[in-house]
XYZ file of C-alpha atoms in Angstrom:
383
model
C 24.428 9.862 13.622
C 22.009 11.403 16.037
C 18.118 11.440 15.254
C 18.253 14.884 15.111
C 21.011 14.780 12.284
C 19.413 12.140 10.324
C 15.746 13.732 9.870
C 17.728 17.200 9.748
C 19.634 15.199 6.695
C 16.435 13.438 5.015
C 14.529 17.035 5.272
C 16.744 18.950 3.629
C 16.970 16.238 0.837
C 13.360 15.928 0.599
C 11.666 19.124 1.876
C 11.085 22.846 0.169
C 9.075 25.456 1.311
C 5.764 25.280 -1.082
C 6.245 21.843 -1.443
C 2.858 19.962 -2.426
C 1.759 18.613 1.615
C 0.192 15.825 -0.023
C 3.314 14.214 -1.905
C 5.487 15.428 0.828
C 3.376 12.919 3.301
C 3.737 10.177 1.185
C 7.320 10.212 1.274
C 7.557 10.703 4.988
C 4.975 7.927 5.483
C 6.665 5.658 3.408
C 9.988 6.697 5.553
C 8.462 6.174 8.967
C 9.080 10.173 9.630
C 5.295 11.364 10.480
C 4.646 8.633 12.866
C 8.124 8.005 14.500
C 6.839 6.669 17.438
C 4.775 3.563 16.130
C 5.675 0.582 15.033
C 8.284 -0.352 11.612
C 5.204 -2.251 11.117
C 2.833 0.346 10.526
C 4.286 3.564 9.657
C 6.900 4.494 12.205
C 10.267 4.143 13.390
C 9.611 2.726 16.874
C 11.384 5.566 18.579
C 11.419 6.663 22.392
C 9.078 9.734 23.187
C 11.946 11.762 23.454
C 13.459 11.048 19.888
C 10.162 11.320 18.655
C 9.510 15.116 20.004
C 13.224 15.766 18.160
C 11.640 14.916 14.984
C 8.918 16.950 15.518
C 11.276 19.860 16.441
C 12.742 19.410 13.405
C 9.374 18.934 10.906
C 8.393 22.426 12.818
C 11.401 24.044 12.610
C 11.236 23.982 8.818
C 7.773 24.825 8.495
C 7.104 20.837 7.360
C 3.928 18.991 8.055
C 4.819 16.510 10.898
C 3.730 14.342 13.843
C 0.561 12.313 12.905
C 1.271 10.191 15.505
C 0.519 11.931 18.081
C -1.480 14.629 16.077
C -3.930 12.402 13.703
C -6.632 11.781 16.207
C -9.015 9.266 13.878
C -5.495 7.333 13.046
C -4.143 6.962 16.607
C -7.135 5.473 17.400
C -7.210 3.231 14.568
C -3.295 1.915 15.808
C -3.657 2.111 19.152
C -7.028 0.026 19.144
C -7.751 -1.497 15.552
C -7.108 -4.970 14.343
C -4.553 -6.106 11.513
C -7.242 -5.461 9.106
C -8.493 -2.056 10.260
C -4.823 -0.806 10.357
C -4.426 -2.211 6.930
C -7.666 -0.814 6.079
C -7.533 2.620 6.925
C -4.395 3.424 7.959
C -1.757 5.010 5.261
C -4.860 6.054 3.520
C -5.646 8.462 6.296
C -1.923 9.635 7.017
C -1.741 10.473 3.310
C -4.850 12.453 3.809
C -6.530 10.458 1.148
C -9.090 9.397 3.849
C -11.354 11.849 6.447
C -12.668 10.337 9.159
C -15.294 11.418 11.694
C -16.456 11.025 15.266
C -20.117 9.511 15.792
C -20.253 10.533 19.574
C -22.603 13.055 21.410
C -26.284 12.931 20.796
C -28.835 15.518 21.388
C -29.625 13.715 24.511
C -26.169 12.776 25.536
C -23.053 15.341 25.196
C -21.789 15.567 28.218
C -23.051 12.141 29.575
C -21.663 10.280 26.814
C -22.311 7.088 28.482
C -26.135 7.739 27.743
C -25.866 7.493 23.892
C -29.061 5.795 22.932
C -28.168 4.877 19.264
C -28.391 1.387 19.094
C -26.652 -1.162 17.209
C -27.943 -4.607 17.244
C -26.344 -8.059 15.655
C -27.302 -9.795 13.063
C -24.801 -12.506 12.236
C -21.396 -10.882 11.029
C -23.114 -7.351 11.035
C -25.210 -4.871 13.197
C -27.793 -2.863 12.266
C -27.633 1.072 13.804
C -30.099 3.311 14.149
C -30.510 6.507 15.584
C -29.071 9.929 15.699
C -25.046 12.127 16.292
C -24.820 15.787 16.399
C -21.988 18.305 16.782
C -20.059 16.058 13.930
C -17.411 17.875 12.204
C -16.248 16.500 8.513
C -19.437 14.017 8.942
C -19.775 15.403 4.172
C -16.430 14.434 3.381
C -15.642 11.465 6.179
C -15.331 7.938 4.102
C -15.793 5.816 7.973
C -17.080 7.463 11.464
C -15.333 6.238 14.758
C -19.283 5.187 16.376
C -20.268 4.445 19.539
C -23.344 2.686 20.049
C -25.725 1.150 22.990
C -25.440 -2.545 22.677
C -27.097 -3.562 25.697
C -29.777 -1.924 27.666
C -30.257 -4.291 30.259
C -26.936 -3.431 32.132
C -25.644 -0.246 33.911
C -24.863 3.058 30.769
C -21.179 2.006 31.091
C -21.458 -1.525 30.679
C -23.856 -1.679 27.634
C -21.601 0.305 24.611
C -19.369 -1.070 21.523
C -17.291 1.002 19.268
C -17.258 0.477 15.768
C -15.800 1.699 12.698
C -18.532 2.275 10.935
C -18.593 3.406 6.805
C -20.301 6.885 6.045
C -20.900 6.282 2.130
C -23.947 3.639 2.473
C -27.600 4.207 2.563
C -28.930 4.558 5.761
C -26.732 7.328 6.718
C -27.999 10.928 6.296
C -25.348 13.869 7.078
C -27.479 17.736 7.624
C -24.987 20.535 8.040
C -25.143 23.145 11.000
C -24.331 26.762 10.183
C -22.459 28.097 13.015
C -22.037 31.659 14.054
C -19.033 31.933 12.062
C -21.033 31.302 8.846
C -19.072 27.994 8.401
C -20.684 24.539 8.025
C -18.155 22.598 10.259
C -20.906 20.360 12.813
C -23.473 18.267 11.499
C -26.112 16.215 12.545
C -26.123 12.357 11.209
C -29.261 9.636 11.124
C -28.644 6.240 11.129
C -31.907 4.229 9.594
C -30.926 0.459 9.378
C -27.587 1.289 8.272
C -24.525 -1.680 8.855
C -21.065 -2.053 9.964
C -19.450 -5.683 10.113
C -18.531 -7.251 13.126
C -14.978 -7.152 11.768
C -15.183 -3.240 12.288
C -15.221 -3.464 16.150
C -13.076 -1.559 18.002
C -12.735 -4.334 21.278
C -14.908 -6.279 22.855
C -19.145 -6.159 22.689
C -20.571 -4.277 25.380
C -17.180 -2.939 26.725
C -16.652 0.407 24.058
C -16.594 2.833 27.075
C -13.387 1.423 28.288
C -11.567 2.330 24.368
C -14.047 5.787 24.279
C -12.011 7.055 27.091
C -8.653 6.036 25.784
C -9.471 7.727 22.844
C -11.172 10.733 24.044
C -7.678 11.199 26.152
C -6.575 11.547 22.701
C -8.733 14.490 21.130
C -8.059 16.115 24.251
C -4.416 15.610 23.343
C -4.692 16.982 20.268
C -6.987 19.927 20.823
C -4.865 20.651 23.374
C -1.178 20.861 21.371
C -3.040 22.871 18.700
C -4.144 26.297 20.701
C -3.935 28.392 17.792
C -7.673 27.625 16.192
C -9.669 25.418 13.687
C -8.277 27.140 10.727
C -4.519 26.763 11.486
C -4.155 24.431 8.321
C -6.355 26.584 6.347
C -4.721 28.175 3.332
C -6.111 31.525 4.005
C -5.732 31.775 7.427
C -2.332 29.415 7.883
C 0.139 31.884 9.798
C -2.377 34.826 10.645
C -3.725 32.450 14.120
C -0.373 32.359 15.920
C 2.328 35.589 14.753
C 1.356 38.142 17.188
C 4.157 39.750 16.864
C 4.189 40.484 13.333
C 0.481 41.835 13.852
C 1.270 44.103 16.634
C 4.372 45.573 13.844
C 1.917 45.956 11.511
C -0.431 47.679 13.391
C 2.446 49.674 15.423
C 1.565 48.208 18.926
C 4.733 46.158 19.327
C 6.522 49.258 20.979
C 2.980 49.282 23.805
C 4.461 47.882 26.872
C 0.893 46.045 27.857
C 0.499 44.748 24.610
C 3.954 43.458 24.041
C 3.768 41.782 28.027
C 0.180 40.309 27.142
C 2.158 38.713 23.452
C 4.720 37.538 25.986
C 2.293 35.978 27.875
C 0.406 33.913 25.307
C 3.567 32.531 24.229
C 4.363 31.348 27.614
C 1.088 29.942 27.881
C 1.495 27.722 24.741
C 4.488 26.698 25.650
C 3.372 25.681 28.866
C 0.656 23.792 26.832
C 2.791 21.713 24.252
C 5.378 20.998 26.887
C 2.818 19.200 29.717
C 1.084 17.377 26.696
C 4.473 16.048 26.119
C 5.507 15.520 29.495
C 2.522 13.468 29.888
C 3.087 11.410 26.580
C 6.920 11.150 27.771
C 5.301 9.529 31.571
C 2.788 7.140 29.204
C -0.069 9.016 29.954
C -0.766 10.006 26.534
C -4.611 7.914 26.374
C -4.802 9.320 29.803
C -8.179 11.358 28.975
C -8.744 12.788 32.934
C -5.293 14.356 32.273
C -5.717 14.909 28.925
C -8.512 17.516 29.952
C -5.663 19.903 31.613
C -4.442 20.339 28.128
C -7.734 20.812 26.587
C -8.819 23.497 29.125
C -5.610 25.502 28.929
C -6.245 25.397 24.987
C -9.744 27.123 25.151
C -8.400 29.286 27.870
C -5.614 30.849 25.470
C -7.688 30.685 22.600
C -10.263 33.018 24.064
C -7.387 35.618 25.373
C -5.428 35.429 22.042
C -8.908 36.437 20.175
C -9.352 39.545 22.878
C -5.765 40.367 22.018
C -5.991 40.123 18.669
C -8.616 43.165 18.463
C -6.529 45.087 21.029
C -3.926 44.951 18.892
C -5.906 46.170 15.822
C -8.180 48.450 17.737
C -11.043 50.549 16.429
C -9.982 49.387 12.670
C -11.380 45.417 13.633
C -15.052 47.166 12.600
C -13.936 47.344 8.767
C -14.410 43.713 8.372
C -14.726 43.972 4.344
C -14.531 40.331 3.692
C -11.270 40.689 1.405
C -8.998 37.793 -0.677
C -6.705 37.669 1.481
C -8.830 38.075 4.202
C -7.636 41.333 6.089
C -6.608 41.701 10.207
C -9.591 42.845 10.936
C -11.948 39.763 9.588
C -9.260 37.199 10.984
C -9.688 38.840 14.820
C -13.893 38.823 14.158
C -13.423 35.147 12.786
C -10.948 33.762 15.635
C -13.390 35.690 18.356
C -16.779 34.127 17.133
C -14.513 30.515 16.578
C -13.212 30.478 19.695
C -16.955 29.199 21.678
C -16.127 26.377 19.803
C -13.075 25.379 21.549
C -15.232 25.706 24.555
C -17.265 23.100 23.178
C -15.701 20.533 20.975
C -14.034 17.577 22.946
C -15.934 18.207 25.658
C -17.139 21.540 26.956
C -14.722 23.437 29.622
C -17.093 22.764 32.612
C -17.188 18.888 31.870
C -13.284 19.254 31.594
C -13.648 21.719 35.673
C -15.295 18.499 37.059
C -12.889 15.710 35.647
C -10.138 17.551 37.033
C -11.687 18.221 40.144
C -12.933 14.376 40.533
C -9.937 12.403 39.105
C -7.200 14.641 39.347
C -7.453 16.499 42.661
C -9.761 13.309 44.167
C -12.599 15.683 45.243
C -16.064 14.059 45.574
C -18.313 13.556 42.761
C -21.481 14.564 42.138
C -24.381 11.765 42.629
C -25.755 9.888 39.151
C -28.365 8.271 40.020
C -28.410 6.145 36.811
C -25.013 4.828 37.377
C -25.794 1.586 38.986
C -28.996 0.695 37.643
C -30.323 -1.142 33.952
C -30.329 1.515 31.075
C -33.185 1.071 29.556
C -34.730 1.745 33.265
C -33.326 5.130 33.277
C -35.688 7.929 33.253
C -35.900 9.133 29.803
């Protein structure tokens, strides 16, 4: 039996439409179905990448949640880089989505020079002691651990002196302020750290080298904001469906017969195509944790996300003023919604002219712009 007949086979045994998500991921972790790629170890089914997009196909096709994997950002980290412990830790617990996890990166000093975080972490015996400050954290309320980086040592070049830790978010110590964005939501916070701990054990690789597991993983966010191109609320009850069916907008509103419209639909489907297929042409090639090409994906994803918002309201036209703020919410307050959330994209991961200047530096070798903090001690950087 091919892979594609045998998950065909187990979904239609164990998969309806409506089906609770939660106890459907349980049985497909338990089965090795939502992570087919990893280890029998840990999850998965140890299959090639090319078996593994086939049962992705085939989770999509039926409208099944599918592909953590590649897709869980916080628990491809955790696999790819976590110990034995960490993995047993943390890991089913945040495929189930029992667990939320959250990324303690950019500072209000350093966003896109991540290699100038100044939080610090500092040992004492089996434990460090952080302090200092994250912004721009999304599900910092509800996240039970925070993926941290930290400066270590300030006596050696920014690169050289960070760790990465998993760190615990329900301790004291830890203080979690929400920002209210222009869409009215509370998705980013800011954190402080005052004296708060994370063991030794929690260390993501070795003291003092964090950048080098940073990049892998930021290759993966980029990943994964990449594949998803159709907006933060994709997997939100009331908005699941209305981000990515163009075509059953422009019906509704009749524009599907408007020649320009229907060729600029066309064209934001070939564009997401184009997306999901180089993300997994690069994961297919290994390059999956590759984060300089990673940022091709990530670009392209703001990119459409910003046209499919303008087309949106074209579609609707004059009516996308009558945003009454209805249960469901109506076409007109998804287009104002997806407009306003799109700066986001343009943001998050990395902001789109940080992602211009990897691509021109380490993709298309042009020459980089001078740092002249590169080479020398931290904490003899000008502040």
């Amino acid at each position: 039996m091919s892979i594609r007949d045998e998950v065909r086979a187990w979904l239609a045994e164990n998969w309806r439409p409506g089906d609770d998500p939660r106890a459907f991921r349980e049985k497909a972790v338990d089965t090795g179905w939502l992570a087919p790629s990893w280890s029998t170890d840990w999850f998965g089914k140890g299959l090639s990448a090319h078996d593994a997009e086939v049962v992705g196909e085939e989770f999509q096709r039926v409208g099944a949640p599918g592909r953590l994997d590649r897709d869980h950002l916080h628990a491809r980290v955790i696999y790819e880089l976590g110990t034995e412990e960490l993995k047993r830790s943390y890991l089913r617990g945040l495929l189930t989505d029992q667990l939320e996890g959250c990324l303690l990166y950019s500072e209000p000093g350093a966003g896109s020079d991540l290699a100038s975080v100044r939080t610090t972490a500092v040992r004492e015996g089996d434990q460090w002691r952080v302090n200092g400050q994250k912004v721009w954290t999304s599900h910092a309320r509800e996240a039970a651990y925070g993926l941290l980086i930290a400066r270590t040592n300030a006596d050696v070049p920014k690169h050289r002196g960070l760790t990465y830790f998993v760190i615990p978010m329900k301790q004291p110590g830890i203080e979690v302020r929400p920002l209210t964005q222009i869409t009215g939501d509370a998705h980013f916070n800011e954190v402080f750290f005052t004296d708060a701990v994370v063991d030794d054990a929690n260390r993501l690789g070795d003291v003092d080298a964090g950048w080098f597991g940073l990049m892998t993983a930021l290759g993966y966010e980029r990943l994964v904001l990449g594949a998803r191109g159709v907006g933060s609320r994709a997997y939100d009850p009331r908005y699941i469906g209305t981000a990515d069916d163009l075509i059953e907008l422009a019906r509704r509103h009749d524009r599907l017969e408007d020649t320009a419209i229907a060729e600029r639909i066309a064209d934001t489907y070939a564009e997401r195509t184009a997306a999901r297929l180089n993300a997994a042409r690069y994961a297919a090639e290994g390059r999956g944790h590759d984060a300089a090409a990673m940022s091709l994906g990530k670009l392209m994803m703001s990119r459409i996300l910003h046209r499919t918002a303008r087309l949106r309201r074209d579609i609707i036209g004059a009516d996308v003023l009558y945003d009454d703020r209805t249960d469901p919410p109506s076409d007109a307050e998804v287009a104002n919604f997806f407009t306003l959330d799109a700066y986001f994209t343009s943001i998050g991961g990395g902001t789109d002219q940080v992602q211009r200047n990897i691509l021109a530096e380490r993709m298309l070798g042009l020459r980089k712009e001078a740092d002249p903090s590169k080479d020398i001690p931290f904490r003899e950087v000008r502040k």
